[in-house]
Amino acid sequence: MRRVGLGLGLAAAALAVAATAQRPGAGQGDAPARPPVDAPELARLGRYPVGVQRSRFVQPGQADPLQGRDRPAIVDRELPLLIWYPAASAGRGTTYKTALSGEDGRDVAFDLPGLASPDRPVAAGRFPLVILAHGYGNTPELLSWLGENLASKGYVVVAPAFRDPPISIRTDAARAGPIARRPLDIAFVTAEAQARADQHKGIFAAADPTRTALIGYSMGGYGVLTVGGAPLNPAMGKLSRDILTPFAADRASELRANNLKAIVALAPAARFGAVPIWTGQGVGAVPVPTLIVVGDHDRVVGHEAVRALFDAPAPAPRYLLTFAQAGHSIALTPAPPAMRQRFWDMDWFEDAVWRKDRLLPIQTHFITAFLDRYVKGETGRDAYLNGLTVQSDAGRWPDAPVGRVAQYSPGPPASTVWKGFQPGRAVGMSFEYRPAPAGDERGCGLD
């Protein structure tokens, strides 16, 4: 998208037209993957139309903490998948049909608009592989804003459905299901997707298994950080009906993903009650660049607990994006009409302070810069990540035109407004960076 000079109506119109030209499937309703005109620069859609396929993986002989009286039952575990990918041509878009558990434990069904088109031919080439893990009681469709957007930029995004029990069932037995299975399922899906990519099987033939990234929200954030190499606390064994006990000891290496280049953790769980999830170095043991996103009023996972993950010494770059006053629901789509009738339903989605059409594009902007830098190796993205003024409100652009300005900040030295943000739109946030220790930049996309 070209920068425009003056903040006149004509300039604003040019910005909108340029943005529309970047949108595969433009005109398909209000798909949350499509950013509004006041979104930061890298939130815009990429050059590829977006395809979507449904598939499933089955892992035989798995312990299920939700079944079995004296010990977990051993069953074949089926994981439905939603796969977004760069397509060779555009289609008509789609409508996702999904549901979340209501206050009484029964599902509330709803629709979400999407710009991806089912079963389109895949674009030529091989694209980085992203595993996208949803939160407790969520579904992959609620992360379509990110999966579709990344697919338009040349990523194959695989989002498993973990089929958690209703979140309104607040027993230790019910909670053991997501706690036990999330890291195990993410590790399995990652390895299986990589294997099928190696074998050029189906849609996975479009993925490059040597360039893999993990993204997880909430319970999924716990999962991706564990699969990224954070060592489990042995106390997690009791919380998981002993399913995780061996993975906190002699089988720990089975959880670690191969060919991992980067991790994004959105409002990740860092402890369950009084029990810390990890031991020893904790997430400081994760050897790849990590981006953490959280609201400073997140009372579900706790802002300070998440911040401590960023502060832990680590061998790879760390980034922390914090939304002032935001709560836990930062990573879900805007609430559809069917989920706006009762507080319980709407509270899954909406933040008390922030508009969703601000929260999601800002995250997309930073996730795009981060993955492009550390997975694709695009060093030009450094300017969107490194050397930013920590507090967004402190940014200044002395030579910006007076009045309404439609252009993006060029970043230093001309402006300390965060690069890629429009004037007046980089507010209410902080962005912090901890570089890798000198001489310890292996595996960080820095060589």
C-alpha positions as a Markdown table, in Angstrom:
| # | Residue | x | y | z |
|---|---|---|---|---|
| 1 | Met | 0.0 | 0.0 | 0.0 |
| 2 | Arg | 1.4 | 3.4 | -0.9 |
| 3 | Arg | 1.8 | 6.2 | 1.6 |
| 4 | Val | -0.3 | 9.3 | 0.9 |
| 5 | Gly | 0.8 | 12.7 | 1.9 |
| 6 | Leu | -1.9 | 15.0 | 3.1 |
| 7 | Gly | -4.9 | 14.3 | 5.4 |
| 8 | Leu | -7.5 | 15.4 | 2.9 |
| 9 | Gly | -10.6 | 13.5 | 2.0 |
| 10 | Leu | -9.0 | 12.5 | -1.3 |
| 11 | Ala | -6.0 | 11.0 | 0.5 |
| 12 | Ala | -8.3 | 9.0 | 2.8 |
| 13 | Ala | -10.2 | 7.8 | -0.2 |
| 14 | Ala | -7.0 | 6.7 | -1.9 |
| 15 | Leu | -6.0 | 4.8 | 1.2 |
| 16 | Ala | -9.3 | 3.0 | 1.3 |
| 17 | Val | -9.1 | 2.1 | -2.4 |
| 18 | Ala | -5.5 | 0.8 | -2.0 |
| 19 | Ala | -6.6 | -1.3 | 0.9 |
| 20 | Thr | -9.5 | -2.8 | -1.0 |
| 21 | Ala | -7.2 | -3.8 | -3.8 |
| 22 | Gln | -5.2 | -5.9 | -1.4 |
| 23 | Arg | -8.2 | -7.9 | -0.3 |
| 24 | Pro | -8.9 | -11.3 | -1.8 |
| 25 | Gly | -12.6 | -11.9 | -1.7 |
| 26 | Ala | -13.3 | -8.2 | -1.0 |
| 27 | Gly | -17.0 | -7.5 | -0.5 |
| 28 | Gln | -17.7 | -10.7 | 1.5 |
| 29 | Gly | -19.4 | -9.1 | 4.4 |
| 30 | Asp | -17.5 | -8.2 | 7.5 |
| 31 | Ala | -15.0 | -11.0 | 7.9 |
| 32 | Pro | -12.8 | -10.1 | 10.8 |
| 33 | Ala | -9.6 | -11.0 | 8.9 |
| 34 | Arg | -10.2 | -7.9 | 6.8 |
| 35 | Pro | -8.9 | -4.9 | 8.7 |
| 36 | Pro | -10.6 | -1.5 | 8.8 |
| 37 | Val | -9.1 | 1.6 | 7.2 |
| 38 | Asp | -7.6 | 2.8 | 10.5 |
| 39 | Ala | -5.6 | -0.5 | 11.0 |
| 40 | Pro | -1.8 | -0.4 | 11.2 |
| 41 | Glu | 0.0 | -1.1 | 8.0 |
| 42 | Leu | 0.9 | -4.8 | 8.3 |
| 43 | Ala | -2.6 | -5.8 | 9.3 |
| 44 | Arg | -3.7 | -5.4 | 5.6 |
| 45 | Leu | -4.3 | -8.6 | 3.7 |
| 46 | Gly | -1.6 | -10.1 | 1.6 |
| 47 | Arg | -1.5 | -10.9 | -2.1 |
| 48 | Tyr | -3.0 | -14.4 | -2.0 |
| 49 | Pro | -6.7 | -15.3 | -2.1 |
| 50 | Val | -7.5 | -17.6 | 0.9 |
| 51 | Gly | -8.6 | -21.2 | 0.7 |
| 52 | Val | -9.9 | -23.3 | 3.6 |
| 53 | Gln | -10.2 | -27.0 | 4.0 |
| 54 | Arg | -11.4 | -29.3 | 6.8 |
| 55 | Ser | -9.6 | -32.4 | 7.7 |
| 56 | Arg | -8.8 | -34.5 | 10.8 |
| 57 | Phe | -6.0 | -36.3 | 12.5 |
| 58 | Val | -6.4 | -39.4 | 14.6 |
| 59 | Gln | -3.9 | -40.4 | 17.2 |
| 60 | Pro | -4.4 | -43.9 | 18.5 |
| 61 | Gly | -4.1 | -45.1 | 22.1 |
| 62 | Gln | -4.3 | -41.8 | 23.9 |
| 63 | Ala | -5.1 | -41.3 | 27.6 |
| 64 | Asp | -8.4 | -39.3 | 28.0 |
| 65 | Pro | -8.7 | -37.7 | 31.4 |
| 66 | Leu | -12.5 | -37.1 | 30.9 |
| 67 | Gln | -13.1 | -40.9 | 30.7 |
| 68 | Gly | -12.4 | -43.7 | 33.0 |
| 69 | Arg | -13.1 | -44.1 | 36.7 |
| 70 | Asp | -9.9 | -45.3 | 38.4 |
| 71 | Arg | -7.6 | -44.1 | 35.6 |
| 72 | Pro | -7.9 | -42.3 | 32.3 |
| 73 | Ala | -9.4 | -44.4 | 29.5 |
| 74 | Ile | -7.3 | -45.2 | 26.5 |
| 75 | Val | -9.0 | -44.2 | 23.3 |
| 76 | Asp | -8.2 | -43.1 | 19.7 |
| 77 | Arg | -8.2 | -39.3 | 19.9 |
| 78 | Glu | -9.7 | -37.5 | 16.9 |
| 79 | Leu | -8.8 | -33.9 | 16.2 |
| 80 | Pro | -10.8 | -32.0 | 13.6 |
| 81 | Leu | -8.7 | -29.5 | 11.7 |
| 82 | Leu | -9.5 | -26.2 | 10.0 |
| 83 | Ile | -6.7 | -25.4 | 7.5 |
| 84 | Trp | -6.3 | -22.0 | 5.9 |
| 85 | Tyr | -3.8 | -21.7 | 3.0 |
| 86 | Pro | -2.8 | -19.4 | 0.1 |
| 87 | Ala | -5.0 | -20.2 | -2.9 |
| 88 | Ala | -4.4 | -19.9 | -6.6 |
| 89 | Ser | -7.7 | -18.1 | -7.2 |
| 90 | Ala | -10.4 | -16.4 | -5.2 |
| 91 | Gly | -13.8 | -17.8 | -4.5 |
| 92 | Arg | -17.0 | -16.6 | -2.9 |
| 93 | Gly | -15.9 | -16.7 | 0.8 |
| 94 | Thr | -17.6 | -18.7 | 3.4 |
| 95 | Thr | -19.7 | -18.7 | 6.6 |
| 96 | Tyr | -18.4 | -20.6 | 9.5 |
| 97 | Lys | -20.9 | -22.3 | 11.7 |
| 98 | Thr | -19.7 | -23.0 | 15.2 |
| 99 | Ala | -20.9 | -22.8 | 18.9 |
| 100 | Leu | -19.7 | -22.0 | 22.4 |
| 101 | Ser | -21.1 | -23.4 | 25.7 |
| 102 | Gly | -23.6 | -21.2 | 27.3 |
| 103 | Glu | -24.0 | -20.5 | 31.0 |
| 104 | Asp | -26.1 | -23.7 | 31.5 |
| 105 | Gly | -23.5 | -25.8 | 29.7 |
| 106 | Arg | -25.6 | -26.2 | 26.5 |
| 107 | Asp | -24.1 | -24.9 | 23.2 |
| 108 | Val | -25.1 | -21.6 | 21.7 |
| 109 | Ala | -24.7 | -21.8 | 17.9 |
| 110 | Phe | -23.7 | -18.9 | 15.7 |
| 111 | Asp | -22.3 | -17.9 | 12.4 |
| 112 | Leu | -19.1 | -16.0 | 11.5 |
| 113 | Pro | -18.4 | -14.5 | 8.1 |
| 114 | Gly | -15.1 | -15.6 | 6.4 |
| 115 | Leu | -13.2 | -14.4 | 3.4 |
| 116 | Ala | -11.7 | -17.9 | 2.8 |
| 117 | Ser | -13.3 | -20.1 | 0.1 |
| 118 | Pro | -13.6 | -23.9 | 0.7 |
| 119 | Asp | -11.3 | -26.2 | -1.3 |
| 120 | Arg | -9.8 | -23.7 | -3.7 |
| 121 | Pro | -6.7 | -24.8 | -5.6 |
| 122 | Val | -3.6 | -24.1 | -3.7 |
| 123 | Ala | -1.1 | -21.5 | -4.9 |
| 124 | Ala | 2.2 | -22.6 | -6.3 |
| 125 | Gly | 5.1 | -22.7 | -3.8 |
| 126 | Arg | 5.8 | -23.9 | -0.3 |
| 127 | Phe | 4.8 | -21.8 | 2.6 |
| 128 | Pro | 5.8 | -21.7 | 6.3 |
| 129 | Leu | 3.6 | -23.9 | 8.5 |
| 130 | Val | 1.7 | -22.3 | 11.4 |
| 131 | Ile | -0.1 | -24.3 | 14.1 |
| 132 | Leu | -2.9 | -22.2 | 15.7 |
| 133 | Ala | -4.2 | -23.4 | 19.0 |
| 134 | His | -7.4 | -22.0 | 20.5 |
| 135 | Gly | -8.3 | -21.5 | 24.2 |
| 136 | Tyr | -10.3 | -23.4 | 26.8 |
| 137 | Gly | -13.8 | -24.1 | 25.4 |
| 138 | Asn | -13.2 | -22.1 | 22.2 |
| 139 | Thr | -13.2 | -23.3 | 18.6 |
| 140 | Pro | -10.8 | -22.7 | 15.6 |
| 141 | Glu | -13.3 | -20.5 | 13.9 |
| 142 | Leu | -13.0 | -17.9 | 16.6 |
| 143 | Leu | -9.4 | -17.4 | 15.4 |
| 144 | Ser | -10.3 | -17.0 | 11.7 |
| 145 | Trp | -9.3 | -13.4 | 11.9 |
| 146 | Leu | -5.7 | -14.5 | 12.2 |
| 147 | Gly | -5.7 | -17.7 | 10.3 |
| 148 | Glu | -7.2 | -16.1 | 7.2 |
| 149 | Asn | -5.1 | -13.0 | 7.3 |
| 150 | Leu | -1.8 | -15.1 | 7.6 |
| 151 | Ala | -2.9 | -17.4 | 4.8 |
| 152 | Ser | -3.3 | -14.3 | 2.5 |
| 153 | Lys | 0.4 | -13.5 | 3.3 |
| 154 | Gly | 1.8 | -16.9 | 2.4 |
| 155 | Tyr | 1.4 | -19.2 | 5.5 |
| 156 | Val | -0.3 | -22.5 | 5.8 |
| 157 | Val | -2.3 | -22.4 | 9.0 |
| 158 | Val | -3.5 | -25.5 | 10.8 |
| 159 | Ala | -6.0 | -25.0 | 13.6 |
| 160 | Pro | -7.1 | -28.1 | 15.6 |
| 161 | Ala | -10.4 | -28.3 | 17.4 |
| 162 | Phe | -9.6 | -29.7 | 20.9 |
| 163 | Arg | -13.2 | -30.3 | 21.9 |
| 164 | Asp | -13.0 | -29.2 | 25.5 |
| 165 | Pro | -15.8 | -29.9 | 28.0 |
| 166 | Pro | -18.1 | -26.9 | 28.7 |
| 167 | Ile | -16.3 | -24.2 | 30.6 |
| 168 | Ser | -19.3 | -23.8 | 32.9 |
| 169 | Ile | -18.4 | -27.2 | 34.4 |
| 170 | Arg | -15.9 | -26.0 | 37.0 |
| 171 | Thr | -14.7 | -29.4 | 38.5 |
| 172 | Asp | -11.2 | -30.6 | 38.7 |
| 173 | Ala | -12.1 | -33.6 | 36.6 |
| 174 | Ala | -13.4 | -31.3 | 33.8 |
| 175 | Arg | -10.4 | -29.0 | 33.9 |
| 176 | Ala | -8.0 | -32.0 | 33.7 |
| 177 | Gly | -9.1 | -32.5 | 30.1 |
| 178 | Pro | -7.7 | -29.3 | 28.6 |
| 179 | Ile | -4.7 | -29.2 | 31.0 |
| 180 | Ala | -3.6 | -32.7 | 30.0 |
| 181 | Arg | -4.4 | -32.7 | 26.4 |
| 182 | Arg | -3.4 | -29.3 | 25.1 |
| 183 | Pro | 0.4 | -29.7 | 24.9 |
| 184 | Leu | 0.0 | -33.4 | 23.8 |
| 185 | Asp | -2.4 | -32.5 | 21.1 |
| 186 | Ile | -0.3 | -29.5 | 19.8 |
| 187 | Ala | 2.8 | -31.7 | 19.8 |
| 188 | Phe | 1.0 | -34.4 | 17.8 |
| 189 | Val | -0.6 | -32.0 | 15.3 |
| 190 | Thr | 2.7 | -30.3 | 14.7 |
| 191 | Ala | 4.6 | -33.5 | 14.1 |
| 192 | Glu | 1.9 | -35.0 | 12.0 |
| 193 | Ala | 1.5 | -31.9 | 9.8 |
| 194 | Gln | 5.3 | -31.7 | 9.4 |
| 195 | Ala | 5.4 | -35.4 | 8.4 |
| 196 | Arg | 2.6 | -35.0 | 5.8 |
| 197 | Ala | 4.4 | -32.0 | 4.4 |
| 198 | Asp | 7.6 | -34.0 | 4.1 |
| 199 | Gln | 5.6 | -36.6 | 2.2 |
| 200 | His | 3.8 | -34.1 | 0.1 |
| 201 | Lys | 0.4 | -35.3 | 1.2 |
| 202 | Gly | -2.7 | -33.4 | 0.2 |
| 203 | Ile | -2.9 | -29.8 | 1.3 |
| 204 | Phe | 0.2 | -30.3 | 3.5 |
| 205 | Ala | 2.3 | -30.5 | 0.3 |
| 206 | Ala | 2.0 | -26.7 | 0.3 |
| 207 | Ala | 3.7 | -26.4 | 3.7 |
| 208 | Asp | 7.4 | -26.1 | 4.4 |
| 209 | Pro | 8.0 | -28.2 | 7.6 |
| 210 | Thr | 11.4 | -26.7 | 8.1 |
| 211 | Arg | 9.8 | -23.3 | 8.8 |
| 212 | Thr | 7.3 | -23.9 | 11.6 |
| 213 | Ala | 5.7 | -21.5 | 14.0 |
| 214 | Leu | 3.3 | -22.0 | 16.9 |
| 215 | Ile | 0.5 | -19.6 | 18.0 |
| 216 | Gly | -1.7 | -20.2 | 20.9 |
| 217 | Tyr | -4.4 | -18.3 | 22.9 |
| 218 | Ser | -5.0 | -18.8 | 26.6 |
| 219 | Met | -4.9 | -22.5 | 27.2 |
| 220 | Gly | -3.4 | -22.8 | 23.7 |
| 221 | Gly | -0.7 | -20.3 | 24.8 |
| 222 | Tyr | 0.2 | -22.7 | 27.7 |
| 223 | Gly | 0.3 | -25.5 | 25.1 |
| 224 | Val | 2.6 | -23.8 | 22.5 |
| 225 | Leu | 5.1 | -22.6 | 25.1 |
| 226 | Thr | 5.3 | -26.1 | 26.5 |
| 227 | Val | 5.8 | -27.6 | 23.1 |
| 228 | Gly | 8.3 | -24.9 | 22.4 |
| 229 | Gly | 10.5 | -26.3 | 25.2 |
| 230 | Ala | 9.4 | -24.9 | 28.6 |
| 231 | Pro | 9.8 | -27.8 | 31.1 |
| 232 | Leu | 6.6 | -28.9 | 32.9 |
| 233 | Asn | 6.3 | -28.6 | 36.6 |
| 234 | Pro | 6.0 | -32.2 | 38.1 |
| 235 | Ala | 3.0 | -30.9 | 40.0 |
| 236 | Met | 1.1 | -30.7 | 36.7 |
| 237 | Gly | 0.8 | -34.5 | 37.0 |
| 238 | Lys | -1.8 | -34.3 | 39.7 |
| 239 | Leu | -3.8 | -31.7 | 37.7 |
| 240 | Ser | -3.9 | -33.9 | 34.6 |
| 241 | Arg | -4.8 | -37.3 | 36.3 |
| 242 | Asp | -1.1 | -38.2 | 36.0 |
| 243 | Ile | -1.2 | -38.0 | 32.2 |
| 244 | Leu | 1.5 | -35.3 | 32.2 |
| 245 | Thr | 3.7 | -36.9 | 34.9 |
| 246 | Pro | 6.0 | -38.7 | 32.4 |
| 247 | Phe | 6.2 | -35.6 | 30.2 |
| 248 | Ala | 7.6 | -33.6 | 33.2 |
| 249 | Ala | 10.3 | -36.3 | 33.6 |
| 250 | Asp | 11.8 | -38.8 | 31.3 |
| 251 | Arg | 9.5 | -38.2 | 28.3 |
| 252 | Ala | 9.8 | -34.4 | 28.2 |
| 253 | Ser | 11.6 | -34.4 | 24.9 |
| 254 | Glu | 8.6 | -36.0 | 23.2 |
| 255 | Leu | 6.7 | -32.7 | 23.6 |
| 256 | Arg | 9.2 | -30.5 | 21.8 |
| 257 | Ala | 8.5 | -29.4 | 18.3 |
| 258 | Asn | 11.2 | -29.8 | 15.6 |
| 259 | Asn | 12.1 | -27.1 | 13.1 |
| 260 | Leu | 10.5 | -24.5 | 15.2 |
| 261 | Lys | 11.3 | -20.9 | 14.3 |
| 262 | Ala | 9.0 | -18.7 | 16.4 |
| 263 | Ile | 6.2 | -18.8 | 19.0 |
| 264 | Val | 3.3 | -16.3 | 19.6 |
| 265 | Ala | 1.5 | -16.6 | 23.0 |
| 266 | Leu | -1.7 | -14.6 | 23.3 |
| 267 | Ala | -2.8 | -14.1 | 26.9 |
| 268 | Pro | -1.2 | -17.5 | 27.8 |
| 269 | Ala | -2.0 | -19.3 | 31.0 |
| 270 | Ala | 1.1 | -19.3 | 33.2 |
| 271 | Arg | -0.3 | -21.1 | 36.3 |
| 272 | Phe | -3.3 | -23.1 | 37.2 |
| 273 | Gly | -4.5 | -21.8 | 40.6 |
| 274 | Ala | -1.5 | -21.8 | 42.9 |
| 275 | Val | 0.4 | -24.3 | 40.7 |
| 276 | Pro | 3.1 | -22.8 | 38.3 |
| 277 | Ile | 2.9 | -24.6 | 35.0 |
| 278 | Trp | 6.7 | -24.7 | 34.4 |
| 279 | Thr | 9.8 | -25.4 | 36.4 |
| 280 | Gly | 13.5 | -24.5 | 36.3 |
| 281 | Gln | 14.1 | -21.9 | 33.6 |
| 282 | Gly | 10.4 | -22.0 | 32.7 |
| 283 | Val | 9.8 | -20.3 | 29.3 |
| 284 | Gly | 13.3 | -19.0 | 29.5 |
| 285 | Ala | 14.2 | -22.5 | 28.2 |
| 286 | Val | 12.3 | -21.8 | 25.0 |
| 287 | Pro | 15.1 | -21.4 | 22.4 |
| 288 | Val | 13.2 | -19.5 | 19.7 |
| 289 | Pro | 12.0 | -15.9 | 19.4 |
| 290 | Thr | 8.8 | -15.4 | 21.3 |
| 291 | Leu | 6.1 | -12.7 | 21.1 |
| 292 | Ile | 3.7 | -12.4 | 24.1 |
| 293 | Val | 0.5 | -10.4 | 24.0 |
| 294 | Val | -1.6 | -9.6 | 27.1 |
| 295 | Gly | -4.0 | -7.0 | 28.5 |
| 296 | Asp | -3.0 | -5.4 | 31.8 |
| 297 | His | -6.5 | -6.1 | 33.2 |
| 298 | Asp | -6.5 | -9.8 | 32.3 |
| 299 | Arg | -7.9 | -11.4 | 35.5 |
| 300 | Val | -8.1 | -14.8 | 33.9 |
| 301 | Val | -4.4 | -15.6 | 33.5 |
| 302 | Gly | -3.1 | -12.6 | 35.4 |
| 303 | His | -1.1 | -9.8 | 33.8 |
| 304 | Glu | 1.8 | -10.0 | 36.2 |
| 305 | Ala | 2.1 | -13.8 | 35.7 |
| 306 | Val | 2.2 | -13.3 | 32.0 |
| 307 | Arg | 4.7 | -10.4 | 32.2 |
| 308 | Ala | 7.0 | -12.7 | 34.2 |
| 309 | Leu | 7.2 | -14.9 | 31.2 |
| 310 | Phe | 8.7 | -12.0 | 29.2 |
| 311 | Asp | 11.0 | -11.0 | 32.0 |
| 312 | Ala | 12.6 | -14.5 | 32.4 |
| 313 | Pro | 16.1 | -14.6 | 30.9 |
| 314 | Ala | 16.1 | -16.4 | 27.6 |
| 315 | Pro | 18.5 | -17.3 | 24.8 |
| 316 | Ala | 16.3 | -15.8 | 22.0 |
| 317 | Pro | 14.6 | -12.5 | 21.4 |
| 318 | Arg | 11.4 | -11.8 | 23.4 |
| 319 | Tyr | 8.7 | -9.3 | 22.7 |
| 320 | Leu | 5.8 | -8.1 | 24.9 |
| 321 | Leu | 2.8 | -6.2 | 23.6 |
| 322 | Thr | 0.5 | -5.0 | 26.4 |
| 323 | Phe | -2.9 | -3.4 | 25.9 |
| 324 | Ala | -3.8 | -1.0 | 28.7 |
| 325 | Gln | -7.1 | -1.7 | 30.4 |
| 326 | Ala | -7.7 | -4.8 | 28.2 |
| 327 | Gly | -9.0 | -8.1 | 29.7 |
| 328 | His | -8.7 | -11.7 | 28.6 |
| 329 | Ser | -10.8 | -11.8 | 25.5 |
| 330 | Ile | -8.3 | -10.0 | 23.3 |
| 331 | Ala | -7.9 | -12.8 | 20.7 |
| 332 | Leu | -11.4 | -13.8 | 19.8 |
| 333 | Thr | -13.5 | -12.4 | 16.9 |
| 334 | Pro | -16.1 | -9.8 | 17.6 |
| 335 | Ala | -19.3 | -11.2 | 19.2 |
| 336 | Pro | -21.8 | -12.2 | 16.4 |
| 337 | Pro | -25.4 | -11.2 | 16.9 |
| 338 | Ala | -26.4 | -14.6 | 18.4 |
| 339 | Met | -23.9 | -14.1 | 21.2 |
| 340 | Arg | -25.0 | -10.5 | 22.1 |
| 341 | Gln | -28.3 | -11.5 | 23.9 |
| 342 | Arg | -26.8 | -12.5 | 27.3 |
| 343 | Phe | -23.8 | -11.3 | 29.2 |
| 344 | Trp | -22.3 | -14.8 | 29.6 |
| 345 | Asp | -22.3 | -15.3 | 25.8 |
| 346 | Met | -21.1 | -11.8 | 25.0 |
| 347 | Asp | -18.3 | -11.9 | 27.6 |
| 348 | Trp | -16.6 | -14.7 | 25.7 |
| 349 | Phe | -15.8 | -12.1 | 23.0 |
| 350 | Glu | -16.0 | -8.5 | 23.9 |
| 351 | Asp | -13.6 | -6.4 | 25.9 |
| 352 | Ala | -14.9 | -3.8 | 28.4 |
| 353 | Val | -12.8 | -1.0 | 27.0 |
| 354 | Trp | -11.2 | -1.8 | 23.6 |
| 355 | Arg | -13.0 | -2.2 | 20.2 |
| 356 | Lys | -12.4 | -5.5 | 18.6 |
| 357 | Asp | -11.7 | -3.8 | 15.3 |
| 358 | Arg | -8.7 | -2.2 | 17.0 |
| 359 | Leu | -7.5 | -5.1 | 19.1 |
| 360 | Leu | -7.4 | -7.7 | 16.3 |
| 361 | Pro | -5.7 | -5.6 | 13.6 |
| 362 | Ile | -3.0 | -4.4 | 16.0 |
| 363 | Gln | -2.2 | -7.9 | 16.9 |
| 364 | Thr | -2.2 | -9.0 | 13.3 |
| 365 | His | 0.2 | -6.1 | 12.5 |
| 366 | Phe | 2.7 | -7.3 | 15.1 |
| 367 | Ile | 2.3 | -11.0 | 14.5 |
| 368 | Thr | 2.9 | -10.4 | 10.8 |
| 369 | Ala | 6.0 | -8.4 | 11.4 |
| 370 | Phe | 7.3 | -11.1 | 13.9 |
| 371 | Leu | 6.6 | -14.1 | 11.7 |
| 372 | Asp | 7.9 | -12.5 | 8.6 |
| 373 | Arg | 11.1 | -11.6 | 10.4 |
| 374 | Tyr | 11.8 | -14.8 | 12.3 |
| 375 | Val | 10.1 | -17.5 | 10.1 |
| 376 | Lys | 10.6 | -16.0 | 6.6 |
| 377 | Gly | 13.8 | -14.2 | 7.5 |
| 378 | Glu | 12.7 | -10.8 | 6.2 |
| 379 | Thr | 15.1 | -8.4 | 8.0 |
| 380 | Gly | 13.2 | -5.4 | 6.8 |
| 381 | Arg | 10.5 | -6.2 | 9.4 |
| 382 | Asp | 13.0 | -5.3 | 12.2 |
| 383 | Ala | 11.9 | -1.6 | 11.9 |
| 384 | Tyr | 8.4 | -2.6 | 13.0 |
| 385 | Leu | 9.6 | -4.6 | 16.0 |
| 386 | Asn | 12.9 | -3.2 | 17.4 |
| 387 | Gly | 13.8 | 0.3 | 18.7 |
| 388 | Leu | 10.1 | 1.3 | 19.3 |
| 389 | Thr | 9.2 | 3.8 | 22.0 |
| 390 | Val | 8.0 | 1.5 | 24.8 |
| 391 | Gln | 4.9 | 3.5 | 25.6 |
| 392 | Ser | 2.9 | 4.1 | 22.5 |
| 393 | Asp | 1.5 | 7.4 | 23.8 |
| 394 | Ala | 5.0 | 8.9 | 24.0 |
| 395 | Gly | 5.5 | 8.7 | 20.3 |
| 396 | Arg | 6.0 | 12.0 | 18.4 |
| 397 | Trp | 5.9 | 12.9 | 14.8 |
| 398 | Pro | 7.1 | 16.6 | 14.6 |
| 399 | Asp | 7.0 | 17.0 | 10.8 |
| 400 | Ala | 3.6 | 15.3 | 10.3 |
| 401 | Pro | 1.1 | 17.4 | 8.3 |
| 402 | Val | -1.3 | 19.4 | 10.4 |
| 403 | Gly | -4.8 | 18.1 | 10.7 |
| 404 | Arg | -6.2 | 14.7 | 9.7 |
| 405 | Val | -3.4 | 12.5 | 8.3 |
| 406 | Ala | -3.9 | 9.3 | 6.5 |
| 407 | Gln | -0.3 | 8.1 | 6.1 |
| 408 | Tyr | 1.6 | 5.6 | 8.2 |
| 409 | Ser | 4.4 | 6.6 | 10.5 |
| 410 | Pro | 7.8 | 6.0 | 8.8 |
| 411 | Gly | 9.4 | 5.3 | 12.2 |
| 412 | Pro | 12.8 | 6.7 | 13.4 |
| 413 | Pro | 14.4 | 9.1 | 12.8 |
| 414 | Ala | 11.5 | 11.1 | 11.4 |
| 415 | Ser | 9.0 | 9.8 | 13.9 |
| 416 | Thr | 8.8 | 8.0 | 17.2 |
| 417 | Val | 5.2 | 7.1 | 16.6 |
| 418 | Trp | 5.3 | 3.3 | 16.1 |
| 419 | Lys | 6.2 | 2.5 | 12.5 |
| 420 | Gly | 3.2 | 1.5 | 10.4 |
| 421 | Phe | 0.6 | 3.3 | 12.6 |
| 422 | Gln | -1.4 | 6.3 | 11.6 |
| 423 | Pro | -1.3 | 9.4 | 13.8 |
| 424 | Gly | -3.5 | 9.2 | 16.8 |
| 425 | Arg | -3.9 | 5.4 | 16.5 |
| 426 | Ala | -0.8 | 4.3 | 18.4 |
| 427 | Val | -2.3 | 4.9 | 21.9 |
| 428 | Gly | -3.0 | 2.8 | 25.0 |
| 429 | Met | -0.3 | 0.2 | 24.5 |
| 430 | Ser | 3.3 | -0.7 | 25.3 |
| 431 | Phe | 5.7 | -2.8 | 23.3 |
| 432 | Glu | 8.9 | -4.1 | 24.9 |
| 433 | Tyr | 11.9 | -6.0 | 23.4 |
| 434 | Arg | 14.5 | -8.1 | 25.0 |
| 435 | Pro | 17.3 | -9.1 | 22.5 |
| 436 | Ala | 19.1 | -12.4 | 22.6 |
| 437 | Pro | 22.2 | -12.3 | 24.8 |
| 438 | Ala | 25.3 | -11.4 | 22.8 |
| 439 | Gly | 26.8 | -14.4 | 21.2 |
| 440 | Asp | 23.7 | -16.6 | 21.7 |
| 441 | Glu | 21.7 | -16.0 | 18.5 |
| 442 | Arg | 21.5 | -19.5 | 17.2 |
| 443 | Gly | 18.1 | -20.6 | 15.9 |
| 444 | Cys | 16.7 | -17.0 | 16.0 |
| 445 | Gly | 16.7 | -16.2 | 12.3 |
| 446 | Leu | 19.6 | -13.9 | 13.0 |
| 447 | Asp | 22.4 | -15.7 | 11.2 |
